PDB file of C-alpha atoms in Angstrom:
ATOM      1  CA  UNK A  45       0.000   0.000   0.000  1.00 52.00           C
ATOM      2  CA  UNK A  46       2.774   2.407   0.990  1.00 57.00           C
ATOM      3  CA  UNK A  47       4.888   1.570  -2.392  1.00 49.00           C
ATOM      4  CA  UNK A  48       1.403   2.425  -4.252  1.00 57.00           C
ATOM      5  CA  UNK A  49       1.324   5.668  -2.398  1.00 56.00           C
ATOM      6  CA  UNK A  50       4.876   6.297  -3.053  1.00 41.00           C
ATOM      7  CA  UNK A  51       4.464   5.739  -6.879  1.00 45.00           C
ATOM      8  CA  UNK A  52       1.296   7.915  -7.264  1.00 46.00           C
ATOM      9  CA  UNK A  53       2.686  10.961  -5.749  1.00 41.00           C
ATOM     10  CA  UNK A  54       5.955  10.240  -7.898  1.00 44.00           C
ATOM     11  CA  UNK A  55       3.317  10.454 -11.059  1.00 41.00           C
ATOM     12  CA  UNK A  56       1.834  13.334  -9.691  1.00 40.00           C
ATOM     13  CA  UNK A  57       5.224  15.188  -9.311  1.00 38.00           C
ATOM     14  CA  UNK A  58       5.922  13.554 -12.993  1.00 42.00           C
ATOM     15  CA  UNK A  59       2.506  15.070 -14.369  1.00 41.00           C
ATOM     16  CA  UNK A  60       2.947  18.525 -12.774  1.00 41.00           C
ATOM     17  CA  UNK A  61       6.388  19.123 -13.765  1.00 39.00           C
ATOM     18  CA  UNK A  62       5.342  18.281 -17.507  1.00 46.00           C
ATOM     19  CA  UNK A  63       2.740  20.359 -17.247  1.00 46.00           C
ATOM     20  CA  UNK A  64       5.385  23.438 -16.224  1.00 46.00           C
ATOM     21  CA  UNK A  65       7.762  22.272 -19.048  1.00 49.00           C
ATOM     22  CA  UNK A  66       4.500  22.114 -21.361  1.00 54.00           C
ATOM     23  CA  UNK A  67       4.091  26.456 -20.205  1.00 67.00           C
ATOM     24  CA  UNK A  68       0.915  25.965 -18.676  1.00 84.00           C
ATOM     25  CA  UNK A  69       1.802  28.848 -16.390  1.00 89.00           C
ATOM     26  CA  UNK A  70       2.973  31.385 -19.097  1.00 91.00           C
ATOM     27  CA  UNK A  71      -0.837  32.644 -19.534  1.00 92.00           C
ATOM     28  CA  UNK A  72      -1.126  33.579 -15.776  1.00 94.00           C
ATOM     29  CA  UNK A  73       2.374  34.595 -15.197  1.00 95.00           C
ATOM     30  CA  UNK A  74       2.563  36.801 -18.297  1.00 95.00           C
ATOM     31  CA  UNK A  75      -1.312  37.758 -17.563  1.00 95.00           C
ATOM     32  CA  UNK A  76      -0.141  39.686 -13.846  1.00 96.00           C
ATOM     33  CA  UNK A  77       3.196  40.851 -15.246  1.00 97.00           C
ATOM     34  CA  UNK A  78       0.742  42.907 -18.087  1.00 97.00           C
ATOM     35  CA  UNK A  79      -1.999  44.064 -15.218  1.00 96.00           C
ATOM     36  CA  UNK A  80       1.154  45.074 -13.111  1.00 96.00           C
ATOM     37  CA  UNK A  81       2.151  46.992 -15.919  1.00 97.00           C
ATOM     38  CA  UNK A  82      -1.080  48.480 -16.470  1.00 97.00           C
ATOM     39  CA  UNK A  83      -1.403  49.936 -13.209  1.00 96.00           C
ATOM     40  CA  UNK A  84       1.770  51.413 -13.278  1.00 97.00           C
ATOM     41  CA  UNK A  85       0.278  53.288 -16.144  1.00 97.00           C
ATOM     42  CA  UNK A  86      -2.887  54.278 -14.134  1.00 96.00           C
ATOM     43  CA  UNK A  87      -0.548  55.205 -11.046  1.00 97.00           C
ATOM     44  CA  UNK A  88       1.400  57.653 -13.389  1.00 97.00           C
ATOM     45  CA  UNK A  89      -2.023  59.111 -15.197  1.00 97.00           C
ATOM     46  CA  UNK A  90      -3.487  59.711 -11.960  1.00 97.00           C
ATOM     47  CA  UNK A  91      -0.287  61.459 -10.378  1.00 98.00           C
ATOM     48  CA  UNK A  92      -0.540  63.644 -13.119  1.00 98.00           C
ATOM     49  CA  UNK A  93      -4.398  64.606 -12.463  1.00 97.00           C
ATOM     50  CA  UNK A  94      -3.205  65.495  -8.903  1.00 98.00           C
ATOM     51  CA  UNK A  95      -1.075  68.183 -10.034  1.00 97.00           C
ATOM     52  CA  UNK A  96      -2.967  69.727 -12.469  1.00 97.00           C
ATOM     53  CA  UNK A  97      -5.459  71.930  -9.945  1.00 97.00           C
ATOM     54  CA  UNK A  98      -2.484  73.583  -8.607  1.00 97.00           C
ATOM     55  CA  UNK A  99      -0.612  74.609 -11.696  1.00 96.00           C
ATOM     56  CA  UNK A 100      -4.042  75.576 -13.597  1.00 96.00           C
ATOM     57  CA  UNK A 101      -4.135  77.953 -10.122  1.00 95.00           C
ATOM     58  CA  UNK A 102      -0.624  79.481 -10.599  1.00 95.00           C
ATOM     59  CA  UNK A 103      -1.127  79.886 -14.574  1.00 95.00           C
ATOM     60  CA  UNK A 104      -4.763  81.345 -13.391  1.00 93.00           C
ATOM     61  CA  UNK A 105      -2.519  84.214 -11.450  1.00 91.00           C
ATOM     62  CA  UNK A 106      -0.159  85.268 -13.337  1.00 91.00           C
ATOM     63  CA  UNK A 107      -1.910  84.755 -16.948  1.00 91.00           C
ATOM     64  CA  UNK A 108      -5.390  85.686 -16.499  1.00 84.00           C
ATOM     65  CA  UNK A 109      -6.029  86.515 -19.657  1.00 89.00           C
ATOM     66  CA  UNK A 110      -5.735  82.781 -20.968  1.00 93.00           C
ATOM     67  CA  UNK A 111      -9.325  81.700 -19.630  1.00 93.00           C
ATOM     68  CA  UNK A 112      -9.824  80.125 -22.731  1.00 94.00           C
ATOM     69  CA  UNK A 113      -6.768  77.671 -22.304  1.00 95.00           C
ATOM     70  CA  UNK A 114      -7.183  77.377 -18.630  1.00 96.00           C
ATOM     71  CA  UNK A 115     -11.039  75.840 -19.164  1.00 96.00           C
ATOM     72  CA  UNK A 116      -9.446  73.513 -21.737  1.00 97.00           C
ATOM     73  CA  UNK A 117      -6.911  71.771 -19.275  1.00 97.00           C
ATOM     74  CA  UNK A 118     -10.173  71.710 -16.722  1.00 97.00           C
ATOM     75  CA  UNK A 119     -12.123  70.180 -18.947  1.00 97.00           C
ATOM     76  CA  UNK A 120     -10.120  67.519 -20.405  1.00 98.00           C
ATOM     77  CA  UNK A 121      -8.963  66.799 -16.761  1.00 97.00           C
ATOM     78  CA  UNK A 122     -12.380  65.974 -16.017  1.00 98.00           C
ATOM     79  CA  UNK A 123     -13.531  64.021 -18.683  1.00 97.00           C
ATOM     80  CA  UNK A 124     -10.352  62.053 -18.286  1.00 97.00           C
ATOM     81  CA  UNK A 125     -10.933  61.049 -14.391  1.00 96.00           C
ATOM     82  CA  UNK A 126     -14.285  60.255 -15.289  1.00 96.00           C
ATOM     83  CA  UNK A 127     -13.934  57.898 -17.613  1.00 95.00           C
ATOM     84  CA  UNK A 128     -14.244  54.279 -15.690  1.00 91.00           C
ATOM     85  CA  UNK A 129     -11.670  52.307 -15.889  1.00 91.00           C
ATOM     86  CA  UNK A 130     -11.754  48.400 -14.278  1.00 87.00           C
ATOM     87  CA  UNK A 131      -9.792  45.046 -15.135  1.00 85.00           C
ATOM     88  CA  UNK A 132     -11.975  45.111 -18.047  1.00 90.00           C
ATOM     89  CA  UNK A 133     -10.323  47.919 -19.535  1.00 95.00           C
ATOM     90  CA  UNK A 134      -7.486  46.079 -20.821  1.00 97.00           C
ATOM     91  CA  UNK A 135      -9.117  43.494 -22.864  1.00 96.00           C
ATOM     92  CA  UNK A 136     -11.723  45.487 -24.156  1.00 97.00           C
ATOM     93  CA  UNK A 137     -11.169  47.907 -27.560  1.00 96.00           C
ATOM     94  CA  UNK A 138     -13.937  50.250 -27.116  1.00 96.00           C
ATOM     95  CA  UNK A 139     -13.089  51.037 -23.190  1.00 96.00           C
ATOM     96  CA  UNK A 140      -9.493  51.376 -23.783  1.00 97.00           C
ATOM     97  CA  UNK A 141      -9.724  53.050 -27.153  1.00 96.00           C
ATOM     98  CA  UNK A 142     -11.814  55.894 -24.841  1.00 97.00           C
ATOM     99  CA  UNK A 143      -9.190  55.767 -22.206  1.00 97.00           C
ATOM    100  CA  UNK A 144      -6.175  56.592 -24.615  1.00 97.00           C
ATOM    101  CA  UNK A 145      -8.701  59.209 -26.012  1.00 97.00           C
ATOM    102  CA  UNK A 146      -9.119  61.020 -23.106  1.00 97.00           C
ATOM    103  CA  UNK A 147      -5.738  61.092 -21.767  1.00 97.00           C
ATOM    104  CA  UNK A 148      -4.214  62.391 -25.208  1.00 97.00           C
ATOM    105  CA  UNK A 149      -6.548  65.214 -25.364  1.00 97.00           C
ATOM    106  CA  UNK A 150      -5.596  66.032 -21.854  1.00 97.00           C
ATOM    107  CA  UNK A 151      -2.050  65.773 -22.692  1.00 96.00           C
ATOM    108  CA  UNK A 152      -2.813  68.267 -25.900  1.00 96.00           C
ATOM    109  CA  UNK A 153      -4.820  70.771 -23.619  1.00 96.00           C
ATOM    110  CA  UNK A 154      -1.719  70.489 -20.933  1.00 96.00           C
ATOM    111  CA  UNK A 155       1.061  71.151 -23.929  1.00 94.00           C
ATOM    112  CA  UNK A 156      -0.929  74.126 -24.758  1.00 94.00           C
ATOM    113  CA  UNK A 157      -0.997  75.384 -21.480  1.00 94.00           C
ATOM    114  CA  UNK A 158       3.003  74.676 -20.546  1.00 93.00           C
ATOM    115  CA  UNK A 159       3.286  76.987 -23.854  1.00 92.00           C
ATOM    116  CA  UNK A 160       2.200  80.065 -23.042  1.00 92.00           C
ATOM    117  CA  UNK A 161       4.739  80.678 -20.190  1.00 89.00           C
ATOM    118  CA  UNK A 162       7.186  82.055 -23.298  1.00 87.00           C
ATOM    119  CA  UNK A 163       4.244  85.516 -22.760  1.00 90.00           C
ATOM    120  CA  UNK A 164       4.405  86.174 -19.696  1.00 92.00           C
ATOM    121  CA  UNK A 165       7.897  86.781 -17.790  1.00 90.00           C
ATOM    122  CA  UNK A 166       5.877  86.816 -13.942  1.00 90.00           C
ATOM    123  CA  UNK A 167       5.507  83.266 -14.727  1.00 91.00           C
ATOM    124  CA  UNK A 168       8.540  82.440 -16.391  1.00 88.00           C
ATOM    125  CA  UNK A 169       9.956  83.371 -12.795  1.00 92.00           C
ATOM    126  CA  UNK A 170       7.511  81.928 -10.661  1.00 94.00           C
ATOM    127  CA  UNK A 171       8.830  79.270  -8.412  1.00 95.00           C
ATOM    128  CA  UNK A 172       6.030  77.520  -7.845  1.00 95.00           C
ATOM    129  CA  UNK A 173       4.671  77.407 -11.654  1.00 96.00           C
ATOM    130  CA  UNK A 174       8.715  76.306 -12.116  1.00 95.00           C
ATOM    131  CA  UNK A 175       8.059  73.398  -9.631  1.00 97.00           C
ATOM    132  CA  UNK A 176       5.012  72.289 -11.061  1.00 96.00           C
ATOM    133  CA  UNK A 177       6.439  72.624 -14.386  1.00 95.00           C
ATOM    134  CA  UNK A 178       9.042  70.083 -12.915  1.00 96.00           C
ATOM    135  CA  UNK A 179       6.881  67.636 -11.667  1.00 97.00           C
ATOM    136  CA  UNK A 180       5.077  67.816 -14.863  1.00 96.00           C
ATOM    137  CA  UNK A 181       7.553  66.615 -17.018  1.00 96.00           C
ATOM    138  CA  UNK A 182       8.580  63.806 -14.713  1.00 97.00           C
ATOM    139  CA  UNK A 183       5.072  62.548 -14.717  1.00 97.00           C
ATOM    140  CA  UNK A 184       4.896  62.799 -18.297  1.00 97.00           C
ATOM    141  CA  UNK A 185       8.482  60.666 -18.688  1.00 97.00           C
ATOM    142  CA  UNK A 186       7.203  58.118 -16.640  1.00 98.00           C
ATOM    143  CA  UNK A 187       3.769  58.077 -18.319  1.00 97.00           C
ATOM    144  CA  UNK A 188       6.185  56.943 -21.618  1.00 97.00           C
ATOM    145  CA  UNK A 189       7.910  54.792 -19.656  1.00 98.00           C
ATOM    146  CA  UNK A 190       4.797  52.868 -17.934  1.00 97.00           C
ATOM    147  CA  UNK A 191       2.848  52.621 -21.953  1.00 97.00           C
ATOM    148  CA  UNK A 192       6.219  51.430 -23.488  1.00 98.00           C
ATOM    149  CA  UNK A 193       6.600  48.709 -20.900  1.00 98.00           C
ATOM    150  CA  UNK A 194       2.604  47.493 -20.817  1.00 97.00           C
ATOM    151  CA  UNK A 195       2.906  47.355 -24.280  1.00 98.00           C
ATOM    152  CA  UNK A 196       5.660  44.872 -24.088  1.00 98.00           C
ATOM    153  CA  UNK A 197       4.323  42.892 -21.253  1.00 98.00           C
ATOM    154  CA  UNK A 198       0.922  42.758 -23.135  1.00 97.00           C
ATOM    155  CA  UNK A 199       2.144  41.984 -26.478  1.00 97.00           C
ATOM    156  CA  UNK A 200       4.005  39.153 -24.668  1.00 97.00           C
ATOM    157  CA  UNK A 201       1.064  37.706 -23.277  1.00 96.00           C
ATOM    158  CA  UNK A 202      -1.131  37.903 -25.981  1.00 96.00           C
ATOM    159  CA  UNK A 203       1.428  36.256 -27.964  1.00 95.00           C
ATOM    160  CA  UNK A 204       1.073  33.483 -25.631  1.00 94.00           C
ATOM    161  CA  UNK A 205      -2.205  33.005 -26.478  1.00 93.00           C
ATOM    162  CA  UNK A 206      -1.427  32.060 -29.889  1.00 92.00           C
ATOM    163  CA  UNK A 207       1.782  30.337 -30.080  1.00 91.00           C
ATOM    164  CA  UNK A 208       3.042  26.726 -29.320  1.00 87.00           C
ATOM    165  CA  UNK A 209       2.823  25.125 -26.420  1.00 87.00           C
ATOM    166  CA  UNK A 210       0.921  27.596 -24.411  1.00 86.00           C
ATOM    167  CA  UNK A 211      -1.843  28.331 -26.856  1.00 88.00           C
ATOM    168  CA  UNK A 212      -2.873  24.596 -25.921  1.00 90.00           C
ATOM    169  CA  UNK A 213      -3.386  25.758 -22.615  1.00 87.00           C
ATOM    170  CA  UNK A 214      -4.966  29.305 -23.888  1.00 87.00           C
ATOM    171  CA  UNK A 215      -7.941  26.852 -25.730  1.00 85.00           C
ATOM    172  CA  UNK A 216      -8.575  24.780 -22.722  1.00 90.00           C
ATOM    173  CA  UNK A 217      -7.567  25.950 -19.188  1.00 85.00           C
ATOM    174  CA  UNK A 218      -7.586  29.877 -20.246  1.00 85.00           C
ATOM    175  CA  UNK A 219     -10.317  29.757 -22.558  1.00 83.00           C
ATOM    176  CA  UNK A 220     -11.808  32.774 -21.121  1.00 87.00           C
ATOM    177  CA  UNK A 221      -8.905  34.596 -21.739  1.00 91.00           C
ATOM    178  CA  UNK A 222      -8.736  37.595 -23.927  1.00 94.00           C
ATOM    179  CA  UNK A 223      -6.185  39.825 -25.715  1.00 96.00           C
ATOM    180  CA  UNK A 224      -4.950  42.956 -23.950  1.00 97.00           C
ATOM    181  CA  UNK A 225      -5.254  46.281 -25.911  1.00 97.00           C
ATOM    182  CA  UNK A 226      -2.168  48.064 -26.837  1.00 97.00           C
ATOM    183  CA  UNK A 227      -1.060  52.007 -26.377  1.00 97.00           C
ATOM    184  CA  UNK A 228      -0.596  53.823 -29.964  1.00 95.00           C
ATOM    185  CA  UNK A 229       0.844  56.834 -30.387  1.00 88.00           C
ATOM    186  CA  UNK A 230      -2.014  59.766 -30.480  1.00 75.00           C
ATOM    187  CA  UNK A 231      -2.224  61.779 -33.913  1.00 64.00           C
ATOM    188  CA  UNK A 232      -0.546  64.667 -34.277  1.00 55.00           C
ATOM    189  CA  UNK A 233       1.828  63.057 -30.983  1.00 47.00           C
ATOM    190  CA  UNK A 234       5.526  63.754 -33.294  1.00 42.00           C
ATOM    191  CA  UNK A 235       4.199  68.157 -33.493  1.00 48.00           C
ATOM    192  CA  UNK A 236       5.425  70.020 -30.427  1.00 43.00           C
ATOM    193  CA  UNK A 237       1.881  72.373 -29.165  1.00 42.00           C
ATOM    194  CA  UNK A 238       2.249  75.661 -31.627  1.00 42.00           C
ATOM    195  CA  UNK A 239       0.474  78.621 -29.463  1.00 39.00           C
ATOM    196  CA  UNK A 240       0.953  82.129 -31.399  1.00 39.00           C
ATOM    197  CA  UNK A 241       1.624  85.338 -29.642  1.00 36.00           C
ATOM    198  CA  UNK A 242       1.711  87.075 -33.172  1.00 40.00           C
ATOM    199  CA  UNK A 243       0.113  90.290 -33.006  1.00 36.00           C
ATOM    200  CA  UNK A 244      -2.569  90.881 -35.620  1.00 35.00           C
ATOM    201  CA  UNK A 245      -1.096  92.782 -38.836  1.00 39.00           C
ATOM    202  CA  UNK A 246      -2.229  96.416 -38.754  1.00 41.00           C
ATOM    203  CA  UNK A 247      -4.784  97.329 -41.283  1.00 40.00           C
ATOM    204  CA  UNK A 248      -3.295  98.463 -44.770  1.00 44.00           C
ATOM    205  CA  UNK A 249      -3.430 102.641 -44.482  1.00 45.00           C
ATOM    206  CA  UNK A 250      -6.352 103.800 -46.900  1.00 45.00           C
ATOM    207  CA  UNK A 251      -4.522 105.673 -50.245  1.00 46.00           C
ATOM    208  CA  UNK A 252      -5.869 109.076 -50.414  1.00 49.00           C
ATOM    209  CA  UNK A 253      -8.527 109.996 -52.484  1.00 49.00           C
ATOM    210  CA  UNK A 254      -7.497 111.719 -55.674  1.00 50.00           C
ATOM    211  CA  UNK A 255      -8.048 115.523 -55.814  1.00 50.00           C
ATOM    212  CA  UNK A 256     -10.282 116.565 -58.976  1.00 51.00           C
ATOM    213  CA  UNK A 257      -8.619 117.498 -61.946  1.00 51.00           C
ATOM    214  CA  UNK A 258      -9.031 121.166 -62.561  1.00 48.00           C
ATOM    215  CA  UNK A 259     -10.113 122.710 -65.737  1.00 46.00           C
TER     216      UNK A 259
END
């Protein structure tokens, strides 16, 4: 009875370790690496929400005159926190296609608004619009950082969902599983924001009108 014991746990050990050699833990393993990944990107997004009350405050001071680009950043703040994001996200085109969307056209509406410092000197030399600034573009270098590496963690798993051996395991014990969604570069992303401070061209004098000829 004991040898019989002995040799089924021996096939047991046999079976599991052929089942790691086959990759039937690459789907999960690659699956958590990806949502790791995707959080970091949500972590970085979200840091960079935070910051924008304050600096659309210090802009607000010294540049009052740009209401118009001030309500833009406000706006596409807040349609970017609202949009709901869940594990879903990830694996389904149509929510993450309107997450991208939202956080591009905040990132346009922010560009616009890190632009016009080059009018006004006060905030040029503001400390705390220069900290802000700061913070800014650190949030916005790891916001590259966090969509380049998702990308590659999610293009690796979805590739193991099609290839050899673990796409055995993606048609029977991961059935359910689904391809993540992948970050693409927003259009128009390669143009630095153009804001003109261009004066309007003065109106071309009016010639004279001829004096009658005499006679």
């Amino acid at each position: 009875m004991k040898f019989t014991r002995v040799l089924g746990l021996i096939a047991a050990a046999g079976l599991a370790l052929s089942l790691v050699g086959c990759g039937v833990n690459n789907i999960p393993t690659k699956e958590e690496t990806a949502k790791q990944s995707w959080a970091d990107v949500q972590n970085a997004y979200q840091n960079r929400a935070d910051l924008i009350p304050n600096l659309v405050a210090t802009v607000k001071g010294a540049a009052a005159h740009e209401e118009g680009t001030l309500t833009a950043v406000v706006e596409a703040r807040a349609k970017a926190t609202s949009v709901n994001v869940d594990a879903s996200t990830i694996s389904d085109p149509a929510k993450f296609k309107q997450f991208q969307q939202s956080q591009d056209g905040l990132s346009s509406a922010l560009g616009r608004l890190m632009v016009i410092q080059e009018q006004y000197p006060n905030l040029k030399a503001n400390e705390n619009f220069l900290a802000l600034q700061s913070q800014i573009e650190g949030v916005n270098n790891r916001i590259t950082i966090a969509r380049r590496d998702y990308n590659a963690a999610a293009t690796q798993y979805n590739l193991s969902l099609r290839t050899f051996p673990s796409v055995i395991w993606a048609k029977t014990l991961y059935g359910s599983s689904k391809p993540m969604e992948l970050f693409t570069a927003s259009a128009g992303a390669e143009t630095a924001p153009v804001v003109s401070f261009d004066k309007p061209a003065a109106p071309a004098a009016t010639a004279p009108a001829a004096a009658p000829a005499s006679h």
